[in-house]
Amino acid sequence: MYNMLLVSADAGFTTLSLKFIPHFESAINVIPVKSTRKAMEAMETEAVDVILLDHSEGTDIRDMIKLMDRAGRLEPLVLVSKEIDKDTLGIAINAGVTGYVDRGAADPMDYFREICHHSVIASERSRSKADRAVNEKRLEALIEVAKMSSHDLSDIINYSLETAVRLTRSEAGFVASYDRDRRMLRMLAWSKGAMKRCDMTNYPVEFQLDTTGVWGDPIRNGKPVIINDYEGDRRLLKKGTPEGHMRLKRLLLIPIFSSEGAIMGTAGVGNKADEYTSSDERQLSLFMGEVFATFAKRESMLKATAPAQVVRELTDVGPIGLAFITTDMDLAFTNRMGLKILGIEEGTELPVKIDDVMNHHVQVVTDLVNRLRSHGGMTVKGALAARIGGRERNYSLAVYSTQGKEGMHPGFTVIMDDITDLKSLDRSTSAMKEHVSILEGPVLDSLLDARPALVVGAASQGPDASGAVARLNETINFMSDYKNVGMMQPIWIDLEDAIRSARNTTLSADVKVGIRTNGIKVLADPAFPSVFRQLFSNSVTHGDYVTEISIRCSIQDGGLTIIYEDNGSGIDPEIKPRIFDLVYDGRFGMFLIYNIVSVSGFTVKCADRPRGAAFEISVPASKYSLG
């Protein structure tokens, strides 16, 4: 479920939003407010995933940006407007507005569909970033738990419980073990927040599972329990809480499983400011499961000579790389994924001097550590790319200084998080911003340039009018095709089907088209068929009586090349270097081709031929299929 804060002073638009947004995306819950001030007040009490702001008098995007900056709010913002000037739109884009939708369109169905698309992407991207931040905190805490292998069990439990409360932004929490033979729960710890808010005079230690209340449900049912209205939940009518117990508003309870799948205990947190979500449940389950795994391995931990083996055992199965570097620049430990990312041979005996395993990736991490050592601070971040499993992956690097932190070993914790998918989402966002700048820049200029010719031509009924109309039609067609490029997931497209469809809508019957694609399909942007429409249009417009066009495929060294040729007059060599520019010869078609091909992960070039125009589109091996 996504909570959308709708900020609009237009009652009509608000009514339409409440009707159409749930129609196109039932997972969006719309919370309407009438001003930017009311929006800021709502964000204090409501969990907001995305803000949709209708830019108009009373709900100015510039005011909203200022208010959010002043309050330190980071919620993604989607802008919608009937009319907005270039300067204001530029301010919004530079401030990081996630999407812009022009609601001047005649059909609300069109722009509300686009609003939902931008809002879901923005919400998922924001949640992904928030999850990554919590992941980093959880993994950093896990490393500390692993380093506490020689501490008393009570110290580990208390540290872990306080961390769980912080991770879920709760007020209080507890953790209990479960004796399956006796069907008995034993309380291991209450958090400091629980003890502070509780007035009970007698704290029971053991509870019989069969008679205990809702907090025993995770063990009885083997599933988490989320209660976001404690007083109104029907499951609690016959249960209640002991006298003096802290007042509960919300509650999250989880079972804790062993590696064999047996229930080892339960943990709970309560009274988060907003509602508990599946993300909270996942983070709490992962962290407490890892902590209980530490308990189960305590005996082997005590025998270990360093915490490296402990951390490896706990984290080797995950996709995130972890490492710890001492103040003497020794690599004290790293998990298996950390070794792969850093390019260090598996089996390297640790600890080891950083200089003894130095390579490009290790140098990147070392530079970040040295930056912390030289300039102070607690955190520094960076990035690197590594080839894992035959595929190029992108990783964010976060280096945390533990020096001066009570109860923590002095040194530097390194977390290497895979952000390959997030970078793809960022590229989609960047593409959207580029679309806005192009559609409101050169394309708008083209429309304005054509307007005088239409006025003059209309009076004379001369060629100026028909030429201007043709130019306007071409510009409008470009806007229709271009606005969605890069906005949707790639799909498999049959080349022959795409070419035949383009031929039927673009060429006359006297132009012969030879197709030799042999059933090949390509994984491309859904707009890819427009490439062939634009190529056909370019041939008949600039080729001087083109009568034959050939499209064939060639496979060499694993890659696919789509070869397009016509029998026209060819392309002036002086034009070739700039043929894919935004406005070539007053037109946009070749620019559209270049963008569709690029966003699909392909390349395109204007090839050399003795006669006629020729283009070659190169497709990597992972992006095509032989039928």
XYZ file of C-alpha atoms in Angstrom:
627
model
C 0.000 0.000 0.000
C 1.268 3.489 -0.881
C 0.133 6.583 1.039
C -0.121 9.546 -1.350
C -0.451 13.056 0.106
C -2.471 15.043 -2.459
C -1.841 18.798 -2.150
C -4.369 20.752 -4.230
C -6.537 23.833 -3.767
C -8.643 22.766 -6.770
C -11.716 20.919 -5.472
C -12.480 19.561 -8.934
C -9.022 18.072 -9.362
C -9.191 16.588 -5.857
C -12.516 14.925 -6.679
C -11.126 13.480 -9.916
C -7.991 12.292 -8.098
C -10.029 10.420 -5.491
C -11.920 8.754 -8.352
C -9.224 7.951 -10.919
C -6.080 7.251 -8.881
C -7.569 4.228 -7.017
C -9.027 3.126 -10.372
C -5.601 2.919 -12.041
C -3.652 1.835 -8.948
C -5.692 0.288 -6.137
C -2.593 0.146 -3.913
C -2.529 3.966 -3.610
C -4.327 5.518 -0.628
C -4.978 9.227 -1.292
C -4.804 11.712 1.619
C -6.094 15.115 0.363
C -5.080 18.500 1.829
C -5.769 22.002 0.493
C -2.507 23.872 1.156
C 1.235 23.405 1.568
C 0.924 24.332 5.248
C -1.684 21.606 5.786
C 0.597 19.201 3.928
C 3.438 19.800 6.389
C 1.049 19.274 9.308
C -0.230 16.021 7.788
C 3.306 14.653 7.410
C 3.765 14.958 11.167
C 0.967 12.455 11.814
C 0.673 10.396 8.616
C 3.145 7.979 7.028
C 3.584 9.447 3.525
C 5.198 7.525 0.650
C 4.801 10.165 -2.070
C 3.499 13.729 -2.389
C 1.410 14.753 -5.422
C 1.360 18.559 -5.649
C -1.017 20.394 -7.980
C 0.921 23.586 -8.749
C -1.479 26.535 -8.580
C -2.263 29.542 -6.434
C -2.231 28.370 -2.816
C -0.234 25.229 -3.594
C 2.913 26.627 -5.190
C 5.705 24.096 -5.787
C 8.303 26.674 -4.714
C 6.634 27.087 -1.311
C 6.453 23.318 -0.865
C 10.154 22.893 -1.660
C 11.101 25.589 0.866
C 8.907 24.119 3.613
C 10.228 20.600 3.060
C 13.850 21.795 3.033
C 13.299 23.726 6.253
C 11.771 20.674 7.955
C 14.318 18.222 6.522
C 11.602 16.170 4.795
C 12.779 13.775 2.084
C 9.505 12.339 0.757
C 9.463 12.051 -3.070
C 7.408 14.723 -4.799
C 5.468 14.374 -8.066
C 4.432 17.665 -9.691
C 1.236 18.131 -11.701
C 0.003 21.363 -13.260
C -2.270 22.803 -15.910
C 0.193 25.580 -16.598
C 3.723 26.195 -15.300
C 6.469 28.518 -16.515
C 9.915 27.241 -17.512
C 11.708 28.901 -14.592
C 9.450 27.302 -11.996
C 9.698 23.915 -13.691
C 13.484 24.264 -13.715
C 13.483 25.037 -9.972
C 11.357 21.951 -9.339
C 13.595 19.652 -11.391
C 16.774 20.998 -9.766
C 15.202 20.470 -6.341
C 14.767 16.775 -7.132
C 11.085 16.544 -8.081
C 10.596 12.916 -9.082
C 8.096 13.395 -11.894
C 6.111 16.044 -13.783
C 2.687 15.520 -15.358
C 0.911 18.105 -17.525
C -2.781 17.949 -16.650
C -3.739 20.223 -19.490
C -4.612 17.121 -21.525
C -8.250 16.818 -22.545
C -8.734 13.325 -21.156
C -8.092 12.925 -17.388
C -7.641 9.197 -17.958
C -4.350 9.929 -19.728
C -2.704 12.109 -17.114
C -4.000 10.146 -14.111
C -2.509 6.980 -15.584
C 0.822 8.834 -15.842
C 0.457 10.203 -12.287
C 0.045 6.671 -10.927
C 3.066 5.455 -12.889
C 5.344 8.193 -11.523
C 3.968 7.832 -7.989
C 4.557 4.091 -7.749
C 8.116 4.418 -9.113
C 8.857 7.270 -6.683
C 7.419 5.338 -3.729
C 9.345 2.169 -4.525
C 12.575 4.099 -5.018
C 12.100 5.905 -1.698
C 11.310 2.662 0.105
C 14.323 0.995 -1.469
C 16.588 3.757 -0.172
C 15.020 3.571 3.292
C 15.421 -0.216 3.344
C 19.060 0.125 2.344
C 19.660 2.578 5.193
C 18.071 0.196 7.701
C 20.005 -2.710 6.157
C 23.263 -0.872 6.774
C 22.340 -0.200 10.399
C 21.258 -3.811 10.892
C 24.450 -5.205 9.391
C 26.624 -2.819 11.386
C 24.845 -3.966 14.560
C 25.279 -7.597 13.523
C 29.017 -7.086 13.225
C 29.035 -5.688 16.757
C 27.090 -8.713 18.006
C 29.659 -10.979 16.364
C 32.479 -9.056 18.021
C 30.798 -9.545 21.420
C 31.406 -13.293 21.359
C 33.289 -13.166 24.668
C 30.711 -10.965 26.429
C 28.068 -12.184 28.843
C 24.938 -13.465 27.159
C 22.840 -10.797 28.902
C 24.997 -8.036 27.371
C 24.461 -9.431 23.873
C 20.708 -9.760 24.428
C 20.305 -6.238 25.813
C 22.389 -4.685 23.029
C 20.428 -6.613 20.393
C 17.055 -5.656 21.853
C 17.867 -1.940 22.022
C 19.076 -2.145 18.420
C 15.827 -3.841 17.349
C 13.819 -1.047 18.982
C 15.863 1.587 17.111
C 15.671 -0.228 13.755
C 11.868 -0.255 13.892
C 11.599 3.253 15.397
C 9.624 1.857 18.322
C 9.262 2.947 21.959
C 9.780 -0.416 23.611
C 10.452 -4.097 23.052
C 11.083 -7.516 24.539
C 12.734 -10.810 23.655
C 11.908 -14.265 25.023
C 13.172 -17.805 24.472
C 10.909 -20.826 23.982
C 11.242 -24.256 25.594
C 9.367 -26.558 23.238
C 9.357 -29.554 25.614
C 7.789 -27.568 28.452
C 5.767 -25.272 26.132
C 7.132 -22.439 28.202
C 8.230 -18.906 27.281
C 11.063 -17.376 29.295
C 11.535 -13.598 29.264
C 15.155 -12.752 28.435
C 14.974 -8.949 28.407
C 12.736 -5.889 28.378
C 14.018 -2.778 26.615
C 14.869 0.377 28.558
C 11.819 2.081 27.047
C 9.543 -0.689 28.297
C 10.954 -0.530 31.824
C 10.591 3.261 31.868
C 6.934 3.206 30.779
C 5.827 0.188 32.827
C 4.476 0.501 36.416
C 4.129 -3.219 37.119
C 5.313 -4.210 40.595
C 5.955 -7.836 39.670
C 7.674 -8.864 36.441
C 6.965 -12.531 35.645
C 9.856 -14.444 34.056
C 8.118 -17.541 32.673
C 4.803 -17.879 30.841
C 2.849 -20.971 29.840
C 2.305 -20.813 26.065
C -1.216 -22.268 26.232
C -2.489 -19.541 28.574
C -0.519 -16.502 27.462
C -2.071 -13.707 25.407
C -1.543 -12.466 21.863
C 2.220 -12.179 22.284
C 2.340 -15.980 22.216
C 0.606 -16.116 18.800
C 3.855 -15.993 16.767
C 4.948 -19.228 18.457
C 1.521 -20.866 18.327
C 1.012 -20.012 14.629
C 4.601 -19.679 13.420
C 3.805 -16.313 11.790
C 4.409 -12.640 12.598
C 1.627 -10.543 14.110
C 1.128 -6.864 13.218
C -1.424 -4.863 15.217
C -1.739 -1.181 14.304
C -4.828 -0.495 16.455
C -4.225 -2.290 19.739
C -7.361 -1.056 21.507
C -9.653 -1.772 18.564
C -8.250 -5.142 17.454
C -10.808 -7.932 17.921
C -8.104 -10.482 18.655
C -7.442 -8.699 21.949
C -10.960 -8.449 23.395
C -10.427 -11.354 25.807
C -6.732 -10.873 26.441
C -5.719 -7.398 27.597
C -2.540 -6.567 29.532
C -1.544 -6.915 33.225
C -2.206 -4.031 35.590
C 0.541 -1.414 35.358
C 1.637 -2.580 31.901
C 2.596 0.235 29.502
C -0.240 1.422 27.271
C 0.054 -0.161 23.831
C -1.044 1.525 20.601
C 0.728 -0.633 18.030
C 2.507 -3.969 18.264
C 4.783 -6.067 16.058
C 5.551 -9.651 17.123
C 7.723 -12.207 15.315
C 8.714 -15.848 15.787
C 12.453 -16.554 15.802
C 13.537 -19.685 13.935
C 16.660 -21.810 14.109
C 18.559 -22.772 10.955
C 16.635 -26.073 11.045
C 13.275 -24.270 11.103
C 12.409 -24.841 14.772
C 10.994 -21.922 16.777
C 13.602 -20.748 19.288
C 11.791 -17.737 20.726
C 9.870 -14.572 20.026
C 10.533 -10.852 19.981
C 8.241 -7.863 19.948
C 8.360 -4.102 19.597
C 5.630 -1.573 20.248
C 4.305 1.940 19.784
C 5.982 3.037 16.564
C 4.832 6.569 15.664
C 3.207 5.384 12.427
C 1.963 1.980 11.312
C 4.138 -1.129 11.323
C 4.687 -2.529 7.829
C 5.968 -5.714 6.239
C 9.342 -3.959 5.924
C 9.502 -3.550 9.727
C 8.579 -7.209 10.150
C 11.283 -8.287 7.707
C 14.005 -6.188 9.342
C 13.093 -7.369 12.849
C 12.910 -11.018 11.742
C 16.256 -10.850 9.947
C 18.064 -9.130 12.799
C 16.702 -11.209 15.686
C 17.108 -14.396 13.647
C 20.758 -13.541 13.112
C 21.193 -12.700 16.803
C 19.671 -16.010 17.908
C 21.931 -17.761 15.411
C 24.770 -16.097 17.297
C 23.460 -17.583 20.542
C 23.275 -21.035 18.959
C 26.881 -20.769 17.811
C 28.143 -19.252 21.047
C 30.198 -22.285 21.955
C 32.119 -22.171 18.674
C 32.458 -18.409 18.936
C 34.251 -18.678 22.265
C 36.796 -20.974 20.643
C 37.436 -18.622 17.752
C 40.661 -16.615 17.890
C 39.098 -13.671 16.073
C 35.583 -12.536 15.177
C 36.249 -13.003 11.451
C 34.965 -16.571 11.316
C 31.859 -15.602 13.278
C 30.912 -12.854 10.858
C 31.574 -15.111 7.871
C 29.311 -17.825 9.276
C 26.514 -15.333 9.861
C 26.766 -13.402 6.607
C 28.307 -15.637 3.937
C 24.896 -16.508 2.513
C 23.904 -12.878 1.896
C 24.445 -10.581 -1.123
C 26.070 -7.811 0.922
C 29.816 -7.542 1.451
C 31.158 -6.836 4.951
C 34.646 -6.064 6.196
C 36.422 -4.643 9.237
C 39.708 -2.732 9.051
C 41.667 -1.991 12.224
C 43.271 1.350 13.065
C 46.612 -0.264 12.087
C 45.201 -0.853 8.583
C 44.878 -4.613 8.989
C 41.989 -6.333 7.215
C 40.697 -8.161 10.297
C 37.808 -9.967 8.606
C 35.504 -10.018 5.612
C 32.706 -12.294 4.497
C 32.726 -14.319 1.275
C 30.888 -11.664 -0.762
C 33.283 -9.038 0.571
C 36.210 -11.088 -0.733
C 34.580 -11.296 -4.177
C 33.787 -7.583 -4.360
C 37.267 -6.583 -3.194
C 38.935 -9.064 -5.546
C 40.757 -10.901 -2.747
C 41.449 -14.595 -3.195
C 39.126 -16.792 -1.140
C 41.059 -18.617 1.555
C 43.320 -15.648 2.319
C 44.302 -15.937 5.974
C 43.128 -13.018 8.092
C 44.121 -10.679 9.608
C 46.321 -9.396 6.798
C 47.944 -6.046 6.078
C 45.922 -4.011 3.576
C 49.064 -3.393 1.504
C 49.555 -7.164 1.098
C 46.211 -7.586 -0.705
C 46.220 -4.233 -2.518
C 44.399 -3.940 -5.846
C 42.116 -1.361 -7.460
C 39.028 -2.278 -5.413
C 40.932 -2.475 -2.129
C 42.480 0.906 -2.967
C 39.010 2.473 -3.326
C 38.090 1.277 0.176
C 41.488 2.309 1.564
C 41.036 5.825 0.178
C 37.689 6.123 1.976
C 39.222 4.912 5.240
C 42.107 7.368 4.885
C 39.633 10.171 4.284
C 37.985 9.387 7.633
C 41.377 9.173 9.329
C 42.509 12.521 7.900
C 39.370 14.633 8.142
C 37.500 13.032 11.031
C 33.812 12.257 11.065
C 31.935 9.007 11.559
C 30.863 7.998 8.043
C 32.063 8.301 4.463
C 30.497 6.806 1.345
C 31.654 5.850 -2.125
C 31.023 3.359 -4.925
C 32.731 0.781 -7.103
C 31.881 -1.685 -9.863
C 32.848 -5.363 -9.659
C 32.299 -8.335 -11.946
C 30.421 -10.963 -9.906
C 29.190 -14.204 -11.450
C 30.069 -13.021 -14.952
C 27.994 -9.837 -14.652
C 29.011 -6.250 -13.943
C 27.494 -5.151 -10.612
C 27.470 -1.729 -8.941
C 28.089 -1.419 -5.196
C 27.677 1.437 -2.759
C 30.390 1.644 -0.112
C 29.733 2.870 3.424
C 32.673 3.123 5.829
C 31.838 3.717 9.512
C 34.382 4.724 12.124
C 33.937 2.874 15.422
C 36.625 4.875 17.196
C 35.407 6.443 20.418
C 32.177 4.421 20.450
C 31.623 2.844 23.824
C 31.857 -0.945 23.801
C 32.988 -1.133 20.158
C 36.347 -2.201 18.752
C 38.251 0.780 17.281
C 38.528 0.604 13.524
C 36.407 0.904 10.390
C 33.365 -1.145 9.405
C 32.857 -1.437 5.628
C 29.474 -2.327 4.099
C 29.297 -3.058 0.351
C 25.687 -3.025 -0.877
C 24.548 -4.104 -4.371
C 22.770 -1.110 -5.964
C 22.698 -2.339 -9.566
C 18.878 -2.377 -9.685
C 18.631 0.978 -7.925
C 20.972 2.545 -10.508
C 18.606 1.290 -13.206
C 15.772 3.075 -11.415
C 17.909 6.218 -11.143
C 18.516 6.052 -14.883
C 14.746 5.930 -15.425
C 14.355 9.029 -13.234
C 17.153 10.830 -15.111
C 15.522 9.898 -18.414
C 12.245 11.365 -17.184
C 13.969 14.647 -16.272
C 15.645 14.774 -19.688
C 12.252 14.164 -21.323
C 10.810 17.163 -19.486
C 13.672 19.467 -20.504
C 13.487 18.380 -24.156
C 9.703 18.500 -24.458
C 9.564 21.974 -22.890
C 12.664 23.220 -24.790
C 13.484 22.483 -28.454
C 10.159 20.763 -29.142
C 8.159 23.669 -27.759
C 10.327 26.061 -29.790
C 9.501 24.047 -32.913
C 5.786 24.423 -32.265
C 6.147 28.176 -31.701
C 8.279 28.596 -34.844
C 5.599 26.922 -36.957
C 2.765 29.092 -35.632
C 3.467 32.254 -37.732
C 3.607 30.175 -40.914
C 0.197 28.751 -40.095
C -1.269 32.229 -39.632
C 0.208 33.582 -42.889
C -0.572 30.409 -44.807
C -4.148 30.338 -43.619
C -4.712 33.749 -45.165
C -3.177 32.823 -48.502
C -4.000 29.113 -48.588
C -0.443 28.801 -49.935
C 2.338 26.244 -49.387
C 3.403 27.855 -46.101
C 0.291 26.497 -44.410
C 0.679 22.916 -45.603
C 4.375 22.913 -44.711
C 3.675 24.251 -41.241
C 0.915 21.707 -40.678
C 3.249 18.905 -41.735
C 5.914 20.183 -39.354
C 3.425 20.456 -36.506
C 2.189 16.938 -37.166
C 5.753 15.617 -37.137
C 6.499 17.446 -33.884
C 3.316 16.170 -32.244
C 4.086 12.607 -33.369
C 7.579 12.965 -31.920
C 6.170 14.147 -28.570
C 3.740 11.220 -28.523
C 6.519 8.682 -29.148
C 9.266 10.326 -27.096
C 7.424 11.005 -23.838
C 7.272 7.309 -22.916
C 10.797 6.285 -23.983
C 12.619 4.727 -21.028
C 9.564 4.940 -18.780
C 8.579 1.250 -18.950
C 10.261 -2.106 -18.491
C 11.799 -3.682 -21.646
C 9.792 -6.368 -23.461
C 10.550 -9.061 -26.054
C 9.739 -7.738 -29.538
C 9.555 -9.860 -32.704
C 11.585 -7.946 -35.311
C 9.566 -9.084 -38.307
C 6.254 -8.146 -36.653
C 7.610 -4.713 -35.716
C 8.970 -4.071 -39.224
C 5.768 -5.173 -41.006
C 3.640 -3.014 -38.701
C 5.874 0.012 -39.356
C 5.808 -0.625 -43.117
C 2.004 -0.826 -43.216
C 1.590 2.520 -41.442
C 4.440 4.456 -43.112
C 5.175 3.298 -46.676
C 3.144 3.230 -49.855
C 2.657 -0.033 -51.744
C 5.225 0.858 -54.449
C 8.140 0.714 -51.961
C 9.402 -2.866 -51.677
C 10.739 -3.981 -48.284
C 12.907 -7.095 -47.985
C 12.873 -8.601 -44.482
C 15.361 -11.263 -43.373
C 15.229 -11.446 -39.577
C 14.780 -15.239 -39.211
C 12.365 -15.072 -36.273
C 14.770 -13.109 -34.052
C 13.344 -11.259 -31.042
C 15.020 -8.432 -29.113
C 14.585 -7.355 -25.482
C 13.971 -3.637 -25.952
C 12.021 -0.586 -24.869
C 8.330 -0.934 -25.875
C 8.865 2.062 -28.201
C 11.415 0.125 -30.315
C 9.008 -0.429 -33.292
C 9.075 3.378 -33.736
C 12.720 3.018 -34.839
C 11.603 1.341 -38.066
C 8.798 3.863 -38.637
C 11.312 6.692 -38.341
C 13.834 4.956 -40.629
C 11.144 4.372 -43.270
C 10.003 7.991 -42.974
C 13.597 9.218 -43.296
C 14.127 7.132 -46.458
C 11.049 8.393 -48.306
C 11.545 12.018 -47.146
C 15.266 12.426 -47.843
C 16.168 9.540 -50.165
C 14.926 10.921 -53.523
C 12.517 8.290 -54.886
C 13.430 5.305 -52.725
C 11.859 2.164 -54.190
C 13.628 -0.614 -52.274
C 14.494 -1.094 -48.607
C 16.300 -4.068 -47.073
C 16.407 -5.075 -43.392
C 18.490 -8.097 -42.404
C 20.268 -9.524 -39.374
C 23.869 -10.648 -38.926
C 25.349 -12.477 -35.919
C 29.097 -12.226 -35.263
C 31.093 -12.858 -32.074
C 27.851 -13.479 -30.199
C 26.389 -10.047 -30.990
C 23.484 -9.224 -33.305
C 23.578 -6.473 -35.947
C 20.341 -5.221 -37.536
C 21.257 -3.758 -40.954
C 18.938 -1.245 -42.662
C 19.643 -0.170 -46.277
C 17.732 1.750 -48.956
C 18.441 2.511 -52.652
C 18.071 6.260 -52.321
C 20.543 9.075 -52.839
C 22.404 8.431 -49.586
C 23.515 10.788 -46.821
C 25.891 13.723 -47.209
C 29.189 12.797 -45.432
C 29.192 16.200 -43.722
C 25.813 15.473 -42.137
C 26.637 11.998 -40.774
C 28.512 13.157 -37.619
C 25.483 15.150 -36.420
C 22.613 13.131 -37.866
C 21.489 11.950 -34.399
C 21.483 15.471 -32.898
C 18.296 16.694 -31.222
C 17.147 18.768 -34.193
C 18.629 17.565 -37.491
C 17.410 19.502 -40.555
C 14.567 20.879 -38.412
C 13.358 17.361 -37.566
C 13.418 15.018 -34.588
C 13.217 11.509 -36.071
C 16.888 10.498 -35.926
C 17.175 11.827 -32.361
C 14.195 9.651 -31.393
C 15.878 6.606 -32.990
C 19.097 7.243 -31.064
C 17.261 7.545 -27.727
C 15.083 4.451 -28.168
C 18.104 2.382 -29.220
C 20.253 3.713 -26.350
C 17.663 3.206 -23.613
C 17.246 -0.384 -24.873
C 20.966 -1.002 -24.288
C 21.845 -1.084 -28.008
C 23.968 1.191 -30.238
C 23.229 2.677 -33.663
C 25.489 4.171 -36.313
C 25.183 5.600 -39.800
C 27.108 3.120 -41.969
C 29.132 3.868 -45.119
C 27.716 2.588 -48.420
C 28.556 3.519 -52.055
C 24.860 4.257 -52.668
C 21.837 4.738 -50.472
C 21.446 5.260 -46.738
C 22.484 2.532 -44.301
C 22.154 2.175 -40.542
C 23.443 -0.578 -38.249
C 21.928 -1.335 -34.830
C 24.155 -3.478 -32.582
C 22.439 -5.678 -29.976
C 24.437 -7.461 -27.215
C 24.125 -11.231 -26.786
C 21.970 -10.936 -23.663
C 19.382 -8.818 -25.489
C 18.243 -11.066 -28.346
C 16.726 -14.498 -28.851
C 16.720 -16.790 -31.908
C 12.989 -17.358 -31.939
